[in-house]
Amino acid sequence: MTRPGPTVRVKATISTPEGDRVVEDRVAAEEPLELRLASPGQPASRAWVTLRTPGHDFELAAGWVVHEGLARPDEVARVAYCTDEDLSPEQAYNVVTVTCAVPVVAPHRHDSFGSGSAACGVCGKDSLEAAMTVPRGPRWSGTLPAASVIRELPEVLRSRQPAFDLTGGIHAAGAFDAQGRALVVREDIGRHNAVDKVTGARVLAGDASPAPLLVLSGRAGFELVQKAVTAGYAGVVSVGAASSLAVALAEQAGVALWGFTRPDRCVRYC
Amino acid sequence: MTRPGPTVRVKATISTPEGDRVVEDRVAAEEPLELRLASPGQPASRAWVTLRTPGHDFELAAGWVVHEGLARPDEVARVAYCTDEDLSPEQAYNVVTVTCAVPVVAPHRHDSFGSGSAACGVCGKDSLEAAMTVPRGPRWSGTLPAASVIRELPEVLRSRQPAFDLTGGIHAAGAFDAQGRALVVREDIGRHNAVDKVTGARVLAGDASPAPLLVLSGRAGFELVQKAVTAGYAGVVSVGAASSLAVALAEQAGVALWGFTRPDRCVRYC
């Protein structure tokens, strides 16, 4: 049993006005990951299922727990693949258990029917108010770089996306320092997952301190700013557009937010 | 009280190497929507919360119910904004109740902690197997258009995206006929929501028959192909990449799948 990789070979037909040809193509791997949570006196129980690109699974799990405000970075005690005997080896790589050093307080318990499903990041919350609630950790404090530095960051991110080079279709996120240097970059088919992996990488490396900047290959929606606020980033730099709610949350939380960022132009929303 | 629109004005600073200037910009509106389900003998209860771009909310709700396999198109009896007296007028436009003509069978009931959250479309499912389960409706049967027609469809979609014209950052999806004509096009900050709105528009117009093609402004991930399979589209045409699981599901379900579609080139995965 080999662990699944970030890309998968598929047969495809390329059609142009000149005709068709069959090729072997590479696409980004997408597989479900089930996250289980355990804490002192509490056995592991299913907390979340996501579709993610395999690789850096422990970071994804740790980052998700921190971004959800379930535990602080230094309270993530252990992350492991599931060892249940009733799981096939393939399934075992798709089930990760995060053990927290503190009792995990569920932020949104559901009793009623079908309370969680298909949206990104706010589904499963108990009410509209709860969806807007953002747990806040310590924030990075310091001077953010000038716009001239900010405008270059997506290019730096782009230069560190090997799975994108192969597939042309996978998101990336990166934590950057105040000089505009990449601290960690991660790729995932889900842009939310990529952000979880970035924060999780720092958490598992024992660096619980917040980083200055979060750089995103795509758009800045509410939930990505939400993760940035919880993890303590001081600014969010996105290649694409920002949403109204992302702008509102960034303003409320005092997080700097840039959109449409490229070498010759960027837009700062707050 | 005015209903929220699809775009919002914000103040922004555009930074170029030549300097900064403050502008009034438009961003895509993003607001939470709570969906409640009711059926004979069953009072309305919360089923889902999503972040969506306001507008076509009833279509979003109806399409989601159909894509989730909770009801067939002809079983969606009524869709309405909430009239609870304890909701502010603003909140009332963010709560939609779908009444089904049949008892709604919950596809994924949760008892345990935090069973639903942050991913797109598979979170909240009870297990990895359940996440892979795709309810299937009747499929459109006929001859799909040639690649030369397929390659033009994203341009047709693009010509019908007024909110994208204003913001530069909002997704779109469209149902197309076998001659490559747009039947309905909808925009949303969430690409899953855009697809829900498209199918929902047909459902609420009383057209329960499946359409030939679903065209997407972004990538084709598993969940979008899942919605296409459930709603009976015969093919999915995406501007961006396809994921491994999207290709696998399309193959299994016999749905045609194109990626990286543009006038001079497209890639057919199956």
Short mmCIF file of N, CA and C in Angstrom, two decimals, chain A residues 59-204:
data_model
loop_
_atom_site.label_atom_id
_atom_site.label_comp_id
_atom_site.label_asym_id
_atom_site.label_seq_id
_atom_site.Cartn_x
_atom_site.Cartn_y
_atom_site.Cartn_z
N GLU A 59 -1.07 18.11 8.83
CA GLU A 59 -1.09 19.58 8.89
C GLU A 59 -2.51 20.10 8.63
N LEU A 60 -3.16 19.49 7.66
CA LEU A 60 -4.54 19.87 7.36
C LEU A 60 -5.41 19.72 8.59
N ALA A 61 -5.26 18.57 9.25
CA ALA A 61 -6.09 18.28 10.43
C ALA A 61 -5.78 19.25 11.58
N ALA A 62 -4.49 19.46 11.84
CA ALA A 62 -4.09 20.35 12.94
C ALA A 62 -4.53 21.79 12.65
N GLY A 63 -4.35 22.20 11.40
CA GLY A 63 -4.72 23.57 11.04
C GLY A 63 -6.22 23.78 11.13
N TRP A 64 -6.99 22.78 10.73
CA TRP A 64 -8.44 22.91 10.80
C TRP A 64 -8.90 23.07 12.25
N VAL A 65 -8.32 22.26 13.14
CA VAL A 65 -8.68 22.32 14.56
C VAL A 65 -8.39 23.72 15.13
N VAL A 66 -7.23 24.27 14.76
CA VAL A 66 -6.86 25.60 15.26
C VAL A 66 -7.76 26.67 14.63
N HIS A 67 -7.99 26.59 13.33
CA HIS A 67 -8.83 27.59 12.66
C HIS A 67 -10.27 27.57 13.14
N GLU A 68 -10.73 26.38 13.56
CA GLU A 68 -12.09 26.29 14.09
C GLU A 68 -12.17 26.80 15.52
N GLY A 69 -11.01 27.11 16.11
CA GLY A 69 -10.99 27.59 17.48
C GLY A 69 -11.22 26.48 18.50
N LEU A 70 -11.03 25.22 18.08
CA LEU A 70 -11.26 24.09 18.98
C LEU A 70 -10.12 23.92 19.98
N ALA A 71 -8.93 24.27 19.54
CA ALA A 71 -7.76 24.19 20.43
C ALA A 71 -6.76 25.24 19.99
N ARG A 72 -5.94 25.71 20.94
CA ARG A 72 -4.85 26.61 20.57
C ARG A 72 -3.71 25.77 19.97
N PRO A 73 -2.81 26.39 19.22
CA PRO A 73 -1.73 25.62 18.60
C PRO A 73 -0.97 24.73 19.58
N ASP A 74 -0.71 25.25 20.79
CA ASP A 74 0.07 24.44 21.73
C ASP A 74 -0.77 23.38 22.44
N GLU A 75 -2.05 23.32 22.11
CA GLU A 75 -2.91 22.30 22.72
C GLU A 75 -3.15 21.10 21.79
N VAL A 76 -2.57 21.16 20.58
CA VAL A 76 -2.65 20.01 19.66
C VAL A 76 -1.56 19.03 20.08
N ALA A 77 -1.97 17.90 20.69
CA ALA A 77 -0.99 17.01 21.32
C ALA A 77 -0.46 15.95 20.36
N ARG A 78 -1.31 15.44 19.49
CA ARG A 78 -0.90 14.31 18.65
C ARG A 78 -1.82 14.22 17.44
N VAL A 79 -1.24 13.88 16.30
CA VAL A 79 -2.02 13.66 15.09
C VAL A 79 -1.57 12.33 14.49
N ALA A 80 -2.51 11.47 14.11
CA ALA A 80 -2.13 10.15 13.60
C ALA A 80 -3.17 9.61 12.63
N TYR A 81 -2.72 8.77 11.70
CA TYR A 81 -3.68 8.06 10.86
C TYR A 81 -4.40 7.03 11.71
N CYS A 82 -5.59 6.71 11.31
CA CYS A 82 -6.41 5.78 12.07
C CYS A 82 -5.85 4.37 12.01
N THR A 83 -5.93 3.66 13.12
CA THR A 83 -5.43 2.28 13.13
C THR A 83 -6.55 1.28 13.37
N ASP A 84 -7.79 1.70 13.17
CA ASP A 84 -8.93 0.78 13.29
C ASP A 84 -8.71 -0.44 12.39
N GLU A 85 -8.94 -1.60 12.95
CA GLU A 85 -8.69 -2.81 12.16
C GLU A 85 -9.73 -3.01 11.06
N ASP A 86 -10.89 -2.38 11.21
CA ASP A 86 -11.93 -2.58 10.20
C ASP A 86 -11.77 -1.66 8.99
N LEU A 87 -10.72 -0.85 8.99
CA LEU A 87 -10.48 0.01 7.83
C LEU A 87 -9.46 -0.65 6.90
N SER A 88 -9.70 -0.55 5.61
CA SER A 88 -8.70 -1.01 4.64
C SER A 88 -7.50 -0.07 4.72
N PRO A 89 -6.33 -0.54 4.26
CA PRO A 89 -5.15 0.34 4.29
C PRO A 89 -5.43 1.65 3.55
N GLU A 90 -6.18 1.56 2.46
CA GLU A 90 -6.49 2.76 1.69
C GLU A 90 -7.34 3.74 2.52
N GLN A 91 -8.33 3.17 3.19
CA GLN A 91 -9.19 4.02 4.02
C GLN A 91 -8.41 4.62 5.19
N ALA A 92 -7.47 3.82 5.73
CA ALA A 92 -6.73 4.27 6.92
C ALA A 92 -5.99 5.57 6.63
N TYR A 93 -5.53 5.73 5.38
CA TYR A 93 -4.84 6.98 5.02
C TYR A 93 -5.83 8.13 4.80
N ASN A 94 -7.10 7.84 4.89
CA ASN A 94 -8.11 8.88 4.73
C ASN A 94 -8.83 9.20 6.04
N VAL A 95 -8.29 8.70 7.14
CA VAL A 95 -8.88 8.98 8.45
C VAL A 95 -7.76 9.44 9.39
N VAL A 96 -7.89 10.64 9.89
CA VAL A 96 -6.85 11.22 10.76
C VAL A 96 -7.48 11.59 12.11
N THR A 97 -6.80 11.22 13.19
CA THR A 97 -7.27 11.58 14.53
C THR A 97 -6.36 12.64 15.14
N VAL A 98 -6.96 13.73 15.58
CA VAL A 98 -6.23 14.77 16.29
C VAL A 98 -6.55 14.64 17.77
N THR A 99 -5.52 14.46 18.58
CA THR A 99 -5.72 14.40 20.03
C THR A 99 -5.30 15.73 20.63
N CYS A 100 -6.21 16.33 21.35
CA CYS A 100 -5.93 17.62 21.98
C CYS A 100 -5.58 17.42 23.46
N ALA A 101 -4.73 18.30 23.96
CA ALA A 101 -4.30 18.20 25.36
C ALA A 101 -5.37 18.69 26.31
N VAL A 102 -6.37 19.35 25.77
CA VAL A 102 -7.44 19.90 26.59
C VAL A 102 -8.77 19.32 26.13
N PRO A 103 -9.76 19.33 27.02
CA PRO A 103 -11.08 18.88 26.57
C PRO A 103 -11.53 19.75 25.40
N VAL A 104 -12.00 19.10 24.35
CA VAL A 104 -12.43 19.85 23.17
C VAL A 104 -13.87 20.30 23.37
N VAL A 105 -14.09 21.57 23.26
CA VAL A 105 -15.45 22.09 23.38
C VAL A 105 -16.03 22.26 21.99
N ALA A 106 -17.09 21.53 21.73
CA ALA A 106 -17.71 21.59 20.42
C ALA A 106 -18.34 22.95 20.20
N PRO A 107 -17.96 23.66 19.15
CA PRO A 107 -18.49 24.99 18.94
C PRO A 107 -19.89 24.98 18.33
N HIS A 108 -20.29 23.87 17.75
CA HIS A 108 -21.60 23.83 17.11
C HIS A 108 -22.12 22.39 17.11
N ARG A 109 -22.84 22.08 18.16
CA ARG A 109 -23.43 20.75 18.27
C ARG A 109 -24.79 20.74 17.59
N HIS A 110 -25.09 19.66 16.93
CA HIS A 110 -26.36 19.60 16.20
C HIS A 110 -27.21 18.46 16.72
N ASP A 111 -28.46 18.73 16.86
CA ASP A 111 -29.37 17.65 17.22
C ASP A 111 -30.36 17.42 16.12
N SER A 112 -30.61 18.45 15.34
CA SER A 112 -31.68 18.33 14.35
C SER A 112 -31.16 17.77 13.05
N PHE A 113 -32.07 17.52 12.19
CA PHE A 113 -31.82 16.87 10.92
C PHE A 113 -30.83 17.62 10.03
N GLY A 114 -29.94 16.87 9.48
CA GLY A 114 -29.09 17.34 8.38
C GLY A 114 -28.45 18.70 8.61
N SER A 115 -27.97 18.90 9.82
CA SER A 115 -27.54 20.24 10.14
C SER A 115 -26.26 20.67 9.45
N GLY A 116 -25.56 19.77 8.86
CA GLY A 116 -24.34 20.18 8.18
C GLY A 116 -24.30 19.66 6.77
N SER A 117 -23.85 20.48 5.87
CA SER A 117 -23.59 19.97 4.52
C SER A 117 -22.90 21.00 3.65
N ALA A 118 -23.27 21.05 2.45
CA ALA A 118 -22.50 21.41 1.27
C ALA A 118 -21.83 22.77 1.12
N ALA A 119 -21.84 23.65 2.08
CA ALA A 119 -21.18 24.93 1.82
C ALA A 119 -19.75 24.91 2.33
N CYS A 120 -19.08 26.00 2.13
CA CYS A 120 -17.69 26.09 2.54
C CYS A 120 -17.61 26.86 3.85
N GLY A 121 -17.33 26.19 4.94
CA GLY A 121 -16.91 26.88 6.13
C GLY A 121 -17.97 27.39 7.07
N VAL A 122 -19.16 27.61 6.61
CA VAL A 122 -20.17 28.03 7.57
C VAL A 122 -21.27 27.02 7.73
N CYS A 123 -21.28 25.99 6.88
CA CYS A 123 -22.35 25.02 7.01
C CYS A 123 -22.19 24.32 8.35
N GLY A 124 -23.29 23.82 8.85
CA GLY A 124 -23.23 23.11 10.10
C GLY A 124 -23.20 24.02 11.30
N LYS A 125 -23.12 25.30 11.11
CA LYS A 125 -23.21 26.20 12.25
C LYS A 125 -24.69 26.30 12.65
N ASP A 126 -24.89 26.60 13.94
CA ASP A 126 -26.25 26.48 14.45
C ASP A 126 -27.19 27.59 14.02
N SER A 127 -26.68 28.70 13.60
CA SER A 127 -27.54 29.79 13.22
C SER A 127 -26.72 30.80 12.45
N LEU A 128 -27.40 31.76 11.89
CA LEU A 128 -26.69 32.80 11.15
C LEU A 128 -25.71 33.53 12.06
N GLU A 129 -26.12 33.77 13.30
CA GLU A 129 -25.23 34.47 14.23
C GLU A 129 -23.97 33.64 14.47
N ALA A 130 -24.18 32.35 14.71
CA ALA A 130 -23.04 31.48 14.99
C ALA A 130 -22.09 31.46 13.79
N ALA A 131 -22.67 31.51 12.59
CA ALA A 131 -21.82 31.48 11.40
C ALA A 131 -20.90 32.69 11.34
N MET A 132 -21.34 33.78 11.92
CA MET A 132 -20.56 35.01 11.88
C MET A 132 -19.56 35.12 13.03
N THR A 133 -19.62 34.17 13.97
CA THR A 133 -18.75 34.23 15.13
C THR A 133 -17.35 33.75 14.77
N VAL A 134 -16.38 34.55 15.07
CA VAL A 134 -15.00 34.22 14.71
C VAL A 134 -14.14 34.16 15.96
N PRO A 135 -13.68 32.95 16.33
CA PRO A 135 -12.77 32.86 17.47
C PRO A 135 -11.46 33.58 17.13
N ARG A 136 -10.93 34.33 18.07
CA ARG A 136 -9.71 35.09 17.79
C ARG A 136 -8.54 34.68 18.66
N GLY A 137 -7.45 34.38 18.04
CA GLY A 137 -6.23 34.05 18.76
C GLY A 137 -5.34 35.28 18.85
N PRO A 138 -4.12 35.12 19.40
CA PRO A 138 -3.17 36.23 19.41
C PRO A 138 -2.84 36.64 17.98
N ARG A 139 -2.66 37.93 17.75
CA ARG A 139 -2.40 38.46 16.41
C ARG A 139 -0.92 38.82 16.25
N TRP A 140 -0.37 38.59 15.05
CA TRP A 140 0.98 39.07 14.78
C TRP A 140 0.95 40.59 14.83
N SER A 141 1.92 41.18 15.53
CA SER A 141 1.95 42.64 15.58
C SER A 141 3.31 43.12 15.09
N GLY A 142 3.28 44.03 14.19
CA GLY A 142 4.51 44.53 13.60
C GLY A 142 4.12 45.35 12.39
N THR A 143 5.10 45.78 11.64
CA THR A 143 4.80 46.60 10.47
C THR A 143 4.73 45.73 9.22
N LEU A 144 3.60 45.77 8.55
CA LEU A 144 3.42 45.00 7.32
C LEU A 144 4.23 45.64 6.19
N PRO A 145 4.61 44.85 5.19
CA PRO A 145 5.44 45.40 4.12
C PRO A 145 4.67 46.40 3.25
N ALA A 146 5.43 47.21 2.51
CA ALA A 146 4.84 48.19 1.60
C ALA A 146 4.14 47.49 0.44
N ALA A 147 3.26 48.25 -0.24
CA ALA A 147 2.50 47.69 -1.36
C ALA A 147 3.42 47.12 -2.43
N SER A 148 4.59 47.70 -2.61
CA SER A 148 5.52 47.20 -3.64
C SER A 148 5.96 45.77 -3.32
N VAL A 149 6.07 45.45 -2.05
CA VAL A 149 6.42 44.08 -1.65
C VAL A 149 5.20 43.17 -1.77
N ILE A 150 4.06 43.67 -1.30
CA ILE A 150 2.81 42.89 -1.36
C ILE A 150 2.53 42.44 -2.80
N ARG A 151 2.73 43.34 -3.76
CA ARG A 151 2.39 43.03 -5.15
C ARG A 151 3.19 41.87 -5.72
N GLU A 152 4.34 41.57 -5.11
CA GLU A 152 5.19 40.49 -5.63
C GLU A 152 4.85 39.12 -5.02
N LEU A 153 4.07 39.11 -3.94
CA LEU A 153 3.90 37.87 -3.17
C LEU A 153 3.23 36.74 -3.95
N PRO A 154 2.19 37.04 -4.76
CA PRO A 154 1.59 35.93 -5.52
C PRO A 154 2.58 35.25 -6.47
N GLU A 155 3.54 36.01 -7.00
CA GLU A 155 4.55 35.42 -7.88
C GLU A 155 5.46 34.48 -7.10
N VAL A 156 5.78 34.89 -5.87
CA VAL A 156 6.60 34.02 -5.01
C VAL A 156 5.83 32.74 -4.70
N LEU A 157 4.55 32.91 -4.37
CA LEU A 157 3.70 31.74 -4.11
C LEU A 157 3.68 30.83 -5.33
N ARG A 158 3.44 31.44 -6.50
CA ARG A 158 3.31 30.68 -7.74
C ARG A 158 4.57 29.88 -8.06
N SER A 159 5.73 30.41 -7.67
CA SER A 159 6.99 29.72 -7.96
C SER A 159 7.19 28.48 -7.09
N ARG A 160 6.27 28.28 -6.14
CA ARG A 160 6.42 27.14 -5.24
C ARG A 160 5.19 26.24 -5.26
N GLN A 161 4.65 26.01 -6.47
CA GLN A 161 3.46 25.18 -6.61
C GLN A 161 3.70 24.02 -7.57
N PRO A 162 4.43 23.00 -7.14
CA PRO A 162 4.77 21.90 -8.05
C PRO A 162 3.55 21.16 -8.59
N ALA A 163 2.51 21.00 -7.79
CA ALA A 163 1.34 20.27 -8.27
C ALA A 163 0.57 21.11 -9.29
N PHE A 164 0.60 22.44 -9.13
CA PHE A 164 -0.02 23.30 -10.14
C PHE A 164 0.74 23.19 -11.46
N ASP A 165 2.08 23.13 -11.36
CA ASP A 165 2.88 22.99 -12.58
C ASP A 165 2.46 21.74 -13.37
N LEU A 166 2.12 20.68 -12.65
CA LEU A 166 1.77 19.42 -13.31
C LEU A 166 0.33 19.40 -13.81
N THR A 167 -0.57 20.07 -13.09
CA THR A 167 -2.00 19.90 -13.37
C THR A 167 -2.69 21.14 -13.91
N GLY A 168 -2.15 22.31 -13.62
CA GLY A 168 -2.82 23.55 -14.02
C GLY A 168 -4.10 23.82 -13.27
N GLY A 169 -4.35 23.05 -12.20
CA GLY A 169 -5.61 23.25 -11.50
C GLY A 169 -5.56 22.81 -10.05
N ILE A 170 -4.87 23.55 -9.21
CA ILE A 170 -4.87 23.25 -7.78
C ILE A 170 -4.52 24.55 -7.06
N HIS A 171 -5.19 24.79 -5.93
CA HIS A 171 -4.97 26.03 -5.20
C HIS A 171 -3.71 25.96 -4.33
N ALA A 172 -3.28 27.12 -3.88
CA ALA A 172 -2.15 27.19 -2.95
C ALA A 172 -2.38 28.31 -1.97
N ALA A 173 -1.74 28.18 -0.82
CA ALA A 173 -1.71 29.25 0.19
C ALA A 173 -0.34 29.24 0.83
N GLY A 174 0.05 30.38 1.35
CA GLY A 174 1.36 30.46 1.99
C GLY A 174 1.36 31.42 3.16
N ALA A 175 2.16 31.09 4.18
CA ALA A 175 2.43 32.04 5.26
C ALA A 175 3.72 32.77 4.88
N PHE A 176 3.69 34.09 4.98
CA PHE A 176 4.84 34.91 4.60
C PHE A 176 5.26 35.78 5.78
N ASP A 177 6.57 36.12 5.80
CA ASP A 177 7.03 37.01 6.85
C ASP A 177 6.90 38.47 6.41
N ALA A 178 7.30 39.38 7.28
CA ALA A 178 7.10 40.80 7.02
C ALA A 178 8.05 41.36 5.96
N GLN A 179 9.03 40.54 5.57
CA GLN A 179 9.92 40.94 4.48
C GLN A 179 9.45 40.35 3.15
N GLY A 180 8.33 39.65 3.19
CA GLY A 180 7.80 39.07 1.96
C GLY A 180 8.43 37.74 1.59
N ARG A 181 9.04 37.06 2.58
CA ARG A 181 9.61 35.74 2.32
C ARG A 181 8.62 34.65 2.70
N ALA A 182 8.54 33.62 1.86
CA ALA A 182 7.62 32.52 2.15
C ALA A 182 8.14 31.70 3.32
N LEU A 183 7.30 31.49 4.32
CA LEU A 183 7.65 30.64 5.46
C LEU A 183 7.22 29.20 5.18
N VAL A 184 6.03 29.05 4.62
CA VAL A 184 5.54 27.72 4.25
C VAL A 184 4.47 27.89 3.17
N VAL A 185 4.51 27.03 2.15
CA VAL A 185 3.52 27.06 1.08
C VAL A 185 2.93 25.66 0.95
N ARG A 186 1.62 25.56 0.80
CA ARG A 186 0.98 24.27 0.63
C ARG A 186 -0.06 24.35 -0.48
N GLU A 187 -0.27 23.23 -1.16
CA GLU A 187 -1.25 23.16 -2.25
C GLU A 187 -2.39 22.22 -1.87
N ASP A 188 -3.56 22.50 -2.39
CA ASP A 188 -4.70 21.60 -2.19
C ASP A 188 -5.78 21.96 -3.20
N ILE A 189 -6.54 20.96 -3.60
CA ILE A 189 -7.66 21.17 -4.51
C ILE A 189 -8.69 22.12 -3.89
N GLY A 190 -8.75 22.12 -2.55
CA GLY A 190 -9.66 23.02 -1.84
C GLY A 190 -8.87 24.20 -1.28
N ARG A 191 -9.31 25.41 -1.58
CA ARG A 191 -8.51 26.54 -1.11
C ARG A 191 -8.56 26.70 0.40
N HIS A 192 -9.67 26.24 1.01
CA HIS A 192 -9.74 26.26 2.46
C HIS A 192 -8.75 25.28 3.07
N ASN A 193 -8.65 24.11 2.44
CA ASN A 193 -7.70 23.10 2.93
C ASN A 193 -6.27 23.60 2.84
N ALA A 194 -5.94 24.30 1.75
CA ALA A 194 -4.57 24.79 1.59
C ALA A 194 -4.20 25.71 2.76
N VAL A 195 -5.16 26.53 3.17
CA VAL A 195 -4.91 27.43 4.31
C VAL A 195 -4.77 26.64 5.61
N ASP A 196 -5.62 25.62 5.77
CA ASP A 196 -5.49 24.76 6.96
C ASP A 196 -4.10 24.13 7.01
N LYS A 197 -3.61 23.65 5.87
CA LYS A 197 -2.30 22.99 5.82
C LYS A 197 -1.18 23.96 6.19
N VAL A 198 -1.29 25.20 5.73
CA VAL A 198 -0.25 26.19 6.01
C VAL A 198 -0.15 26.46 7.51
N THR A 199 -1.28 26.75 8.13
CA THR A 199 -1.27 27.00 9.58
C THR A 199 -0.87 25.73 10.33
N GLY A 200 -1.40 24.60 9.87
CA GLY A 200 -1.08 23.32 10.52
C GLY A 200 0.41 22.99 10.45
N ALA A 201 1.05 23.34 9.34
CA ALA A 201 2.49 23.08 9.19
C ALA A 201 3.27 23.82 10.27
N ARG A 202 2.87 25.06 10.52
CA ARG A 202 3.55 25.85 11.56
C ARG A 202 3.27 25.27 12.95
N VAL A 203 2.03 24.87 13.16
CA VAL A 203 1.64 24.30 14.45
C VAL A 203 2.45 23.02 14.73
N LEU A 204 2.53 22.13 13.74
CA LEU A 204 3.21 20.85 13.95
C LEU A 204 4.73 21.02 14.02
#
